Every structure is written in C-alpha cells, then in structure tokens.
Coordinates of C-alpha atoms and ligand atoms in Angstrom, one line a residue:
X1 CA 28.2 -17.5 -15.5
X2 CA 26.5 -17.7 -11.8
X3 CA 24.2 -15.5 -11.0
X4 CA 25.3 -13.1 -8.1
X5 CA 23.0 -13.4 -5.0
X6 CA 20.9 -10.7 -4.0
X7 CA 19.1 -9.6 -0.9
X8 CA 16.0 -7.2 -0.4
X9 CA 15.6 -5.4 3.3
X10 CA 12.3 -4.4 3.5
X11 CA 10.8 -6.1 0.7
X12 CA 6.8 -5.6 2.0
X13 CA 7.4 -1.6 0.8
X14 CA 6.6 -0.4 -2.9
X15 CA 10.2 0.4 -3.6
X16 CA 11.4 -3.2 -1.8
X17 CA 8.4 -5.3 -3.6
X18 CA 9.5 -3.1 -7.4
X19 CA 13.1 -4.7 -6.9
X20 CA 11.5 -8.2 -6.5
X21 CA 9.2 -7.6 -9.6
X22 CA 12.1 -6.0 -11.6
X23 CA 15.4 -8.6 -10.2
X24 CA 12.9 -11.6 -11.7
X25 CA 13.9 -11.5 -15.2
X26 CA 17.6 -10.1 -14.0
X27 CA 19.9 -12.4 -16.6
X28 CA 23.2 -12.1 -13.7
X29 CA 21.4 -11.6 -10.5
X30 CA 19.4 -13.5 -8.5
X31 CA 17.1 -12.7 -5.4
X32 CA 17.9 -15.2 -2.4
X33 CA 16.8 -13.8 0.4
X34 CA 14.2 -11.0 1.2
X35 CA 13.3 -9.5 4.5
X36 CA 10.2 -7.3 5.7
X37 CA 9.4 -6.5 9.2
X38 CA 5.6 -7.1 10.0
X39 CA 5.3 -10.1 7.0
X40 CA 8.5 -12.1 8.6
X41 CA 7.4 -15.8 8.2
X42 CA 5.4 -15.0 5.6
X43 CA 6.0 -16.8 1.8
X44 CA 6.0 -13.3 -0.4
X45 CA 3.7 -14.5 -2.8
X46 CA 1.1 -14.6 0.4
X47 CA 2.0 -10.8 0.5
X48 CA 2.3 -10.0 -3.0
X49 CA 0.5 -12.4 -5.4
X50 CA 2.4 -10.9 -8.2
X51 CA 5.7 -11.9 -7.2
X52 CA 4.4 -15.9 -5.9
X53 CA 6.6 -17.3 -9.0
X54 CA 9.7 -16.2 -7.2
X55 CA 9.0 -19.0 -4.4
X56 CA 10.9 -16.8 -1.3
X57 CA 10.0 -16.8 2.5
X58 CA 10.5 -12.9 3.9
X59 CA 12.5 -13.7 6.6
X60 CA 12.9 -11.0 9.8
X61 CA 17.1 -10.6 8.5
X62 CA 18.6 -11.5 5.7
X63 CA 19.8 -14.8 5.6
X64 CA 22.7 -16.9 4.3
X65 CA 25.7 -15.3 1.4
X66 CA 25.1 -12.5 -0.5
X67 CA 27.0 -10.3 -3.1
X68 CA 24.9 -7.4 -2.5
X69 CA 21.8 -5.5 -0.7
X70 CA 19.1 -3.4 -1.5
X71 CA 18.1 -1.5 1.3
X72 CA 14.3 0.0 0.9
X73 CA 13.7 0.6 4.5
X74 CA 12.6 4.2 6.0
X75 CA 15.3 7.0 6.3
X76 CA 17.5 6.2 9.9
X77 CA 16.1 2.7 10.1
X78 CA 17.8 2.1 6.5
X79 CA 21.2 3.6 7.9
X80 CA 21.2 1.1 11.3
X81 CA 20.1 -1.8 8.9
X82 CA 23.3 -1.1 6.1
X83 CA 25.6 -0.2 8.7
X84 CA 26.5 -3.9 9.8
X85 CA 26.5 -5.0 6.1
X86 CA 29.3 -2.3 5.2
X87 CA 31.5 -3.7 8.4
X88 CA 30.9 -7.5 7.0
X89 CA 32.1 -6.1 3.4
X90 CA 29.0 -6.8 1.4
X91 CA 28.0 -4.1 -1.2
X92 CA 25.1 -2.1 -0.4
X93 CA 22.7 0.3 -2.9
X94 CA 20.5 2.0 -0.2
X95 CA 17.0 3.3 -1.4
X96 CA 16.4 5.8 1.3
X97 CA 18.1 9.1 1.8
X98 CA 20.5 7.9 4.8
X99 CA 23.5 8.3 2.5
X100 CA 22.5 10.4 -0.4
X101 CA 23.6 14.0 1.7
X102 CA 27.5 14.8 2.0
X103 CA 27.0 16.8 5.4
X104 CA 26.0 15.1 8.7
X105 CA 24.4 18.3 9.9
X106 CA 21.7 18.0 7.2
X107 CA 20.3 15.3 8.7
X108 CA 19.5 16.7 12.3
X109 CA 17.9 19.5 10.2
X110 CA 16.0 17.8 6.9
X111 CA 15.3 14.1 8.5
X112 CA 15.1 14.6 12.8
X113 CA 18.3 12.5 13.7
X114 CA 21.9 12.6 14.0
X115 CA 23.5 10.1 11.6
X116 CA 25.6 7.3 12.9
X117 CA 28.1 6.7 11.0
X118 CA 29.4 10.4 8.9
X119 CA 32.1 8.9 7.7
X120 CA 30.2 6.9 5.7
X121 CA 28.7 9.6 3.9
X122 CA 32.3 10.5 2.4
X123 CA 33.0 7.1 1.1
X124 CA 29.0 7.1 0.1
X125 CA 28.7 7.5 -4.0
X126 CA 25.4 9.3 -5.2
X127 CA 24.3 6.9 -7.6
X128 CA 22.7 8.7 -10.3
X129 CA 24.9 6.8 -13.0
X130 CA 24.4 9.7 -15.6
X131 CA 26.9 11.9 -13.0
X132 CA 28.4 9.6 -11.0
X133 CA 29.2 6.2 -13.4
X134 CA 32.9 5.9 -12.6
X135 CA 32.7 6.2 -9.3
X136 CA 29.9 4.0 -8.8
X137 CA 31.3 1.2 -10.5
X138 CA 33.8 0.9 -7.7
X139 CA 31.8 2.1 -4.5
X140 CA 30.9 0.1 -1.8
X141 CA 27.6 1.9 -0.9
X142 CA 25.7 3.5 -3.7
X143 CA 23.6 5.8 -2.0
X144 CA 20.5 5.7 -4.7
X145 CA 19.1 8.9 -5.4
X146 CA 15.4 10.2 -4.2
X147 CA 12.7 9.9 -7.1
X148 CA 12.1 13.8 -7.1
X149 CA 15.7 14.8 -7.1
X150 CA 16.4 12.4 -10.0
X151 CA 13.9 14.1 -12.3
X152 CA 15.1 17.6 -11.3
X153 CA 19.1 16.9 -11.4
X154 CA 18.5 15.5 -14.8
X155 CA 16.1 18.2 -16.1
X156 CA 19.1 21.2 -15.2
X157 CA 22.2 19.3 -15.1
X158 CA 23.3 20.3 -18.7
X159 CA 22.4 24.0 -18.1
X160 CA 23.7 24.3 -15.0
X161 CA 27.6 22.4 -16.0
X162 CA 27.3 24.5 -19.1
X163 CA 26.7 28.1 -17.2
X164 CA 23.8 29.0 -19.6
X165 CA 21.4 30.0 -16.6
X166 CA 21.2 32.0 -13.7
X167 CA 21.7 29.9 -10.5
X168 CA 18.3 30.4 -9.9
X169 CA 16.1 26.9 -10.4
X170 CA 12.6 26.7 -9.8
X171 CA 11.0 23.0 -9.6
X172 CA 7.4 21.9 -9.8
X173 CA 6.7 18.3 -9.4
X174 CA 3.9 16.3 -9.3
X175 CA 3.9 12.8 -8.1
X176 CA 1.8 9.8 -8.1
X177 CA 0.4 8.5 -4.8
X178 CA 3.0 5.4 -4.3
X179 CA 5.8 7.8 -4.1
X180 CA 4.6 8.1 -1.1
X181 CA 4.9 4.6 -0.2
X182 CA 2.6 1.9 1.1
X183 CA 2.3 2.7 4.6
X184 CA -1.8 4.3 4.9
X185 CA -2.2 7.7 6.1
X186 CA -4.9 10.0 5.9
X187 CA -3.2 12.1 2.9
X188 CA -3.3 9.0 0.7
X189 CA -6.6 7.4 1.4
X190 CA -8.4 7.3 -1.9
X191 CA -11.0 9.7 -0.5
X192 CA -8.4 12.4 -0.1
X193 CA -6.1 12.0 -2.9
X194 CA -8.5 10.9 -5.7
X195 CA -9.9 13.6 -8.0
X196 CA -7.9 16.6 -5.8
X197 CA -4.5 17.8 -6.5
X198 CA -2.3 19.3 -3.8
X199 CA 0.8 21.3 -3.1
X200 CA 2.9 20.3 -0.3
X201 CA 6.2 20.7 1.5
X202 CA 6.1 24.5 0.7
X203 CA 8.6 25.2 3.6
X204 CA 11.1 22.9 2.4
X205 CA 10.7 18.9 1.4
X206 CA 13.3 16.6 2.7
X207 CA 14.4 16.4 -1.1
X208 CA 15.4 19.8 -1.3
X209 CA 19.5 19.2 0.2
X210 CA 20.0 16.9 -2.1
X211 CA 19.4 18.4 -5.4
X212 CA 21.0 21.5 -4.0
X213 CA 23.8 19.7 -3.2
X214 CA 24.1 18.0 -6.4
X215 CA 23.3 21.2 -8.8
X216 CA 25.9 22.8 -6.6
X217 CA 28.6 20.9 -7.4
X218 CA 27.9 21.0 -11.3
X219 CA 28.0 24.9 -10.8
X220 CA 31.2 24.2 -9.8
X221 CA 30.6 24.7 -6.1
X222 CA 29.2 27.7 -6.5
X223 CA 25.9 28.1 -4.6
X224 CA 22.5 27.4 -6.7
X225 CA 19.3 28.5 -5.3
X226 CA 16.5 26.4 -5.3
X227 CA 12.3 26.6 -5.1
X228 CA 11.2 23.1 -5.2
X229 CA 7.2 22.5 -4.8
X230 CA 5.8 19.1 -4.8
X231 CA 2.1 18.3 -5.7
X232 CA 0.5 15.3 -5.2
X233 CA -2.1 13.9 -7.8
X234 CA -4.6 10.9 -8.0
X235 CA -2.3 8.5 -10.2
X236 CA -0.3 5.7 -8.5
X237 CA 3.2 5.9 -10.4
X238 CA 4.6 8.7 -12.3
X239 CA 6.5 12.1 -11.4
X240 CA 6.3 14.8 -14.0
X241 CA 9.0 17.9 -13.4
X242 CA 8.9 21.3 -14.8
X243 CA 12.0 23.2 -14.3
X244 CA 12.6 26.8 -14.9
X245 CA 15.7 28.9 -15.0
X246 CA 16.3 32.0 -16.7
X247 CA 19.0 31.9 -19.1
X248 CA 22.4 34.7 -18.8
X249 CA 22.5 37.2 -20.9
X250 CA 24.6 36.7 -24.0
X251 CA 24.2 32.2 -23.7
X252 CA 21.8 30.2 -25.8
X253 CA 22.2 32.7 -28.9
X254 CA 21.4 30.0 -31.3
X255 CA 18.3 29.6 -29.5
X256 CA 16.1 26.3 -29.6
X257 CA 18.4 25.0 -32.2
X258 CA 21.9 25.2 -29.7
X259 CA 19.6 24.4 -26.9
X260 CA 18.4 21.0 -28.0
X261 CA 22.0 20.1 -29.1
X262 CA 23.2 21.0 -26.0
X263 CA 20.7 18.3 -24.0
X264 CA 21.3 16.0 -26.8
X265 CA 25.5 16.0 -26.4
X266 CA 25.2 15.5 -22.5
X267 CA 23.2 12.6 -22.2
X268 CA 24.3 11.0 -25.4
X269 CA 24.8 7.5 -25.1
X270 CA 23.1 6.9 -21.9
X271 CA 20.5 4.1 -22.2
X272 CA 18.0 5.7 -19.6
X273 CA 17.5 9.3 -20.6
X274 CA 16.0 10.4 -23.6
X275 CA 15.7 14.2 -24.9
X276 CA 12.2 14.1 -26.9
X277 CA 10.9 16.1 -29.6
X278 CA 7.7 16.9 -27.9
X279 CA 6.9 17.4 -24.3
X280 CA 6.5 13.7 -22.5
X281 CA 3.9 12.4 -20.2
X282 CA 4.0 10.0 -17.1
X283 CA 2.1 6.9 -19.0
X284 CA 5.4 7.3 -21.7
X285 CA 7.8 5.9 -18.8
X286 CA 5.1 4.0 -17.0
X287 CA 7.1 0.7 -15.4
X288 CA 10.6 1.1 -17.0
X289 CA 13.6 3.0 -16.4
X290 CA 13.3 6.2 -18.6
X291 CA 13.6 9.5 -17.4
X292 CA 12.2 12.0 -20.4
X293 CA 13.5 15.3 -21.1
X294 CA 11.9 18.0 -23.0
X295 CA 13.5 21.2 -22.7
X296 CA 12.4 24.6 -24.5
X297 CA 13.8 28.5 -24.4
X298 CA 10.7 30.7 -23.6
X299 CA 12.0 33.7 -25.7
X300 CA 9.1 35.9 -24.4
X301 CA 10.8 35.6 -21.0
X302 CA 14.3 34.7 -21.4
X303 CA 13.6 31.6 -19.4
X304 CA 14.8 27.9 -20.2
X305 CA 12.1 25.2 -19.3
X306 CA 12.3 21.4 -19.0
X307 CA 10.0 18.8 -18.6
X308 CA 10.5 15.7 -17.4
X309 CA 9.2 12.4 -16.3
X310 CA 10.1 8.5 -15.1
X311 CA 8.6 6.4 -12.9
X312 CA 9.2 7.3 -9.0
X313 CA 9.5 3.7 -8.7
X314 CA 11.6 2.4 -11.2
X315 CA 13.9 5.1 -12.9
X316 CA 13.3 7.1 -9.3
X317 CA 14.1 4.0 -7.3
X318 CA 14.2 0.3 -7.4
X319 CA 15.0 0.1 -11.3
X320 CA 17.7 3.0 -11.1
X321 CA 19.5 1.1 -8.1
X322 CA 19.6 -1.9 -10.6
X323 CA 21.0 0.3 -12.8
X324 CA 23.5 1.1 -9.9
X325 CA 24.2 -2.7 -9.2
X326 CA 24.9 -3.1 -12.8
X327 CA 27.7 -0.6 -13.0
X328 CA 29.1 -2.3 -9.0
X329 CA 29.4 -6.0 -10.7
X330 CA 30.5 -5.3 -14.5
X331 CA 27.1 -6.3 -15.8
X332 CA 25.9 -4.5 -19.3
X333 CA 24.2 -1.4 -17.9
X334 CA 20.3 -2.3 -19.3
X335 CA 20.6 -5.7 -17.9
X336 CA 17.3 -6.6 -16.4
X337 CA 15.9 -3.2 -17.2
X338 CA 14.7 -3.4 -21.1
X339 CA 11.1 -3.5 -20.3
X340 CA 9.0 -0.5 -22.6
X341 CA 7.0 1.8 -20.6
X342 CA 3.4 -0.3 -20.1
X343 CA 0.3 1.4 -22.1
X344 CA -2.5 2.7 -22.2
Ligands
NAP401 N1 8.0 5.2 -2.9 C1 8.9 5.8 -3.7 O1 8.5 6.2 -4.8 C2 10.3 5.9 -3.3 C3 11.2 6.4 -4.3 C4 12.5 6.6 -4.0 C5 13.0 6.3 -2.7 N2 12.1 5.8 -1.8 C6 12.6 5.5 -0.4 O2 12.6 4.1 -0.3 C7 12.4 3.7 1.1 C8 11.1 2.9 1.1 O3 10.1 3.6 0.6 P1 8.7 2.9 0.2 O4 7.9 4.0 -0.4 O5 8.9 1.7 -0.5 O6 8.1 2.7 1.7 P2 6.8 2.0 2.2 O7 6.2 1.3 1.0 O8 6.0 3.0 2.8 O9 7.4 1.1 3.3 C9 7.4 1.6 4.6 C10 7.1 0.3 5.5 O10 8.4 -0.1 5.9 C11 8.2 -1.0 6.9 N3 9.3 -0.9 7.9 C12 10.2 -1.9 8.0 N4 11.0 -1.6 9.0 C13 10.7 -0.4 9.4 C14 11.2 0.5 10.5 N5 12.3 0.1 11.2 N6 10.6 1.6 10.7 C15 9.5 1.9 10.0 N7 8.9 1.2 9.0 C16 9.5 0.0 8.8 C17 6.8 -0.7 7.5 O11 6.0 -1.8 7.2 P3 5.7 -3.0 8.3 O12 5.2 -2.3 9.4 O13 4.8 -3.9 7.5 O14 7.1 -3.6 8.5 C18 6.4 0.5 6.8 O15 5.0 0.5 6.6 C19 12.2 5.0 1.8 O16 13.4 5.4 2.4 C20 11.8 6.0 0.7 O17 12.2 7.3 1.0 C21 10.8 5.6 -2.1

C-alpha cells in the first residue's frame, strides 16, 4: 500500500520536531515536506541532529501533494496557515488551540484576536479520539486537543457522563518545561525553572474554555464549574493531573469497588488510556502515547480524586494528532504509536 504523504508546518517547534521523530517509523505515512519559519533552507537534521536520517529540507511553505497537515504553529498564526489548506481540500489536524473552542467570542477573550474563519469552528472536530472517534474519522480538520485539557477531560469524563459528582472540578497540573515550547523566555531559562516549582495562570489559563467546554457537554450541557491551576516544574516532558470533585449524595455506594469499574467500562478498549492499580508517575508515559488514570473515593471527605499523566508532547500533542490521522485515513489506531514509555 503507498504511504500517504504528510506535511509538518512549523516543524523547528517541540510539538512540530515530536511529529517528525514520531511519523519516522509510521508503517502508512510518510513525511514529504516540512516547513519552519526562521530554519527555511535549512536541511532538518542541521536543526535537529536527531531527525538527520529523515534526509528533508524545511522549506518556508509546504511544498508539492499532500494527503494531510499537521499544523504546530502558535495560536492565530496556526489558523491563517490551515485556512488556505481547508479551501484546497487537504485534511488538516491542527496542534494549536485555533479550532479546539466552539464559540468565536472565546477567542477575543482567552487568546487576543478575533478568529477568521467561525464557521470553521462548527465543522471543526475536537480530536480527543476517546470522545470524539466517529466523528473524527470523517472530519476535515481535527482540531487536536491542548496537552492540559487532555489529561483533565480524561481524568473526569467518566464521572461527569455518569452524574456521580457535583459539577464542581478542581484541577491541579503540573507540567514539564517543553510544554511550554522551545521559544526562550525568562520563565524557562534553566536558572528560573530548575530546582523551583511554580503556580501560574491563577486568573484563568488559556486552557481553561476548553475543558469547560468539553466537561459541559458530557454533563449534558449543563454548566460545570471549573478551578484549573497550572504549576510548572524542572522536568522537560511530563504533565501530572489531580482532579477533585465531590461525589452526590446517594452515587458511588459501592465505593472503590463500583468506582474503579466505572473508569474501567468507559475507557475499555481504548489503546491509549489505561486505569492503573496504583497511582502513576510522569517517567511511566515518558515518550509514548499513554494517558494514566488513577482514580480513588476519599471517604473521609466524600471527594472522588484522579490522577493522571502522559506526555504533553506525545499523548498531549504530536502523538495524539497521529492518533487523530489514524482514525481520518482508516489506518489501525496504534499505528506508528507502539513505542513503551522510555526509562529510567
Ligand atoms: N509544547 C507542548 O507541549 C504543546 C502541547 C500541545 C499543543 N501545543 C501547541 O502546539 C503549537 C506549537 O507549540 P510548541 O510548544 O511546539 O511551540 P514552540 O516550540 O515554542 O514553537 C514556537 C516557534 O514557532 C515559530 N514560529 C513559526 N511561525 C511563527 C509565527 N507566525 N509566529 C510566531 N512564531 C512562529 C517560532 O520559531 P522561529 O522564529 O524559529 O520560526 C517560535 O519560536 C502551539 O500552538 C501550542 O499551543 C504545544
């Protein structure tokens, strides 16, 4: 069978180089043509010496056919870049949050533009394949979730569809310094971020709309409030979530037992998430595309907790939007995305 040809925008950014590394080994894709902004002309192994086998020139467009693009560009850069693609009818999986919110007025408010094209945002698909596989296999533009929201969705989603807690969600997160991608600035110089963990977005990080969005529509549209507090600690990949919701009088009666059953039912069968027996750690999905779940009933409190991890690169970005591309051409889901998390 030939491979289907694949193109990278922005392929000098962690998320854009992480498709490259990952796409290598793909068995039914292959990466023709990659495009970066300041590298244009470049060969990418000058770039990145880890991806030299792959013999590419980043190129200032993407050049000649392809079945389908990742965009990893910035937020509103991302949406001028896809826009053109979508009019030419090539497929699109877009890494940045350009398409991942349903209304236009969230952008003005959560990312400081107006978006250009709204109507795209309906036809949009949110591709967290665990919600959304049907619809995904048939979309156009898969907008690929963010890296926070995916661990958070995940961690509540069977609570929340199943009415066992209050619509009350409190996330803390803590991610590694690439999710904050490879551009310097003063909060990730190794100075600052090594040996010092920090709380940030208190007043509201750009990821909050989406997974309000998304745990309000499996509350069945009924409104969910959300505290979600991101930290930022001296590790370079990794996201760890714990979630907390207090569960509605009269639910979970048969306690952890019902509990674990009920994690276990929702996501059995899916290849990427995993309900574990004991609470998971960042190194156990370092570099593959496993999001971990462990979730416990606090009896003291009456609250349901959840913890869970993946890789803000992989499972929270380049390797879930392969996961995406999978379900768009008919592939077997895992294809290209078998790797075991790398240890120690
Ligand atoms: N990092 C993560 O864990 C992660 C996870 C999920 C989603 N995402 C999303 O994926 C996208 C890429 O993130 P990343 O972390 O890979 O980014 P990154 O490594 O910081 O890449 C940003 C770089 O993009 C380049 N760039 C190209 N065109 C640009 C333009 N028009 N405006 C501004 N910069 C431009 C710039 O490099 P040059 O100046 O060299 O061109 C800039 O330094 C973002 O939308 C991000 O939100 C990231």
């Amino acid at each position: 069978m030939a491979k289907i040809k694949v193109g990278i925008i922005n392929v000098t950014g962690y998320a854009g180089s992480e498709l490259a590394r990952l796409l290598y080994r793909h068995p039914f894709a292959e990466v023709t043509s990659v495009a970066g902004r300041s590298a244009a002309g470049q060969k990418l192994g000058q770039v990145f010496p880890h991806l030299a086998d792959m013999e590419l020139s980043i190129t200032a467009e993407l050049e000649g056919r392809i079945d389908i693009a990742f965009s990893a560009m910035p937020h509103k850069a991302s949406a001028e870049a896809v826009l053109p693609l979508l009019e030419q009818g090539v497929r699109v999986v877009d890494i940045s949050a350009d398409f991942r919110l349903k209304d236009p007025a969230a952008y003005p408010e959560w990312y400081q533009f107006t978006h250009p094209a709204p109507e795209a945002l309906c036809s949009a698909v949110f591709g967290l394949p665990e919600l959304y596989r049907k619809r995904i296999k048939k979309a156009q533009l898969v907008a690929n979730p963010g890296c926070y929201p995916t661990s958070a969705i995940l961690a509540m989603a069977p609570a929340i569809k199943a009415g066992i807690v209050e619509p009350d969600v409190i996330f803390d997160s803590k991610s590694g310094v690439s999710g904050s991608g490879r551009a310097l600035s003063l909060t990730t110089h190794f100075c600052e971020a090594g040996e010092s963990v920090s709380a940030y977005g208190l007043e509201g990080h750009r990821h909050l709309p989406e997974i309000v969005q998304e745990l309000t529509l499996l509350n069945r549209h009924r409104p969910v409030s959300v505290t979600f507090i991101p930290h930022l600690i001296p590790m370079t990949r990794g996201i760890l979530t714990t979630s907390y919701a207090r569960v509605k009088k009269g639910k979970l009666v048969g306690g952890k037992d019902e509990l674990r059953k009920l994690y276990q039912d929702f996501y059995a069968g899916e290849p990427f998430v995993r309900v574990t027996g004991a609470p998971p750690s960042t190194k156990h999905t370092y570099g593959n595309n496993m999001c971990l779940l462990h979730p416990v009933l606090d009896s003291r409190t009456n609250r349901l907790v959840v913890v869970s991890c993946l890789d803000n690169l992989v499972k929270g970005a380049a390797g879930q939007a392969i996961q995406n591309m999978n379900l768009m051409f008919g592939f077997p889901e895992t294809a290209g995305l078998e790797a075991l998390a790398v240890y120690p």
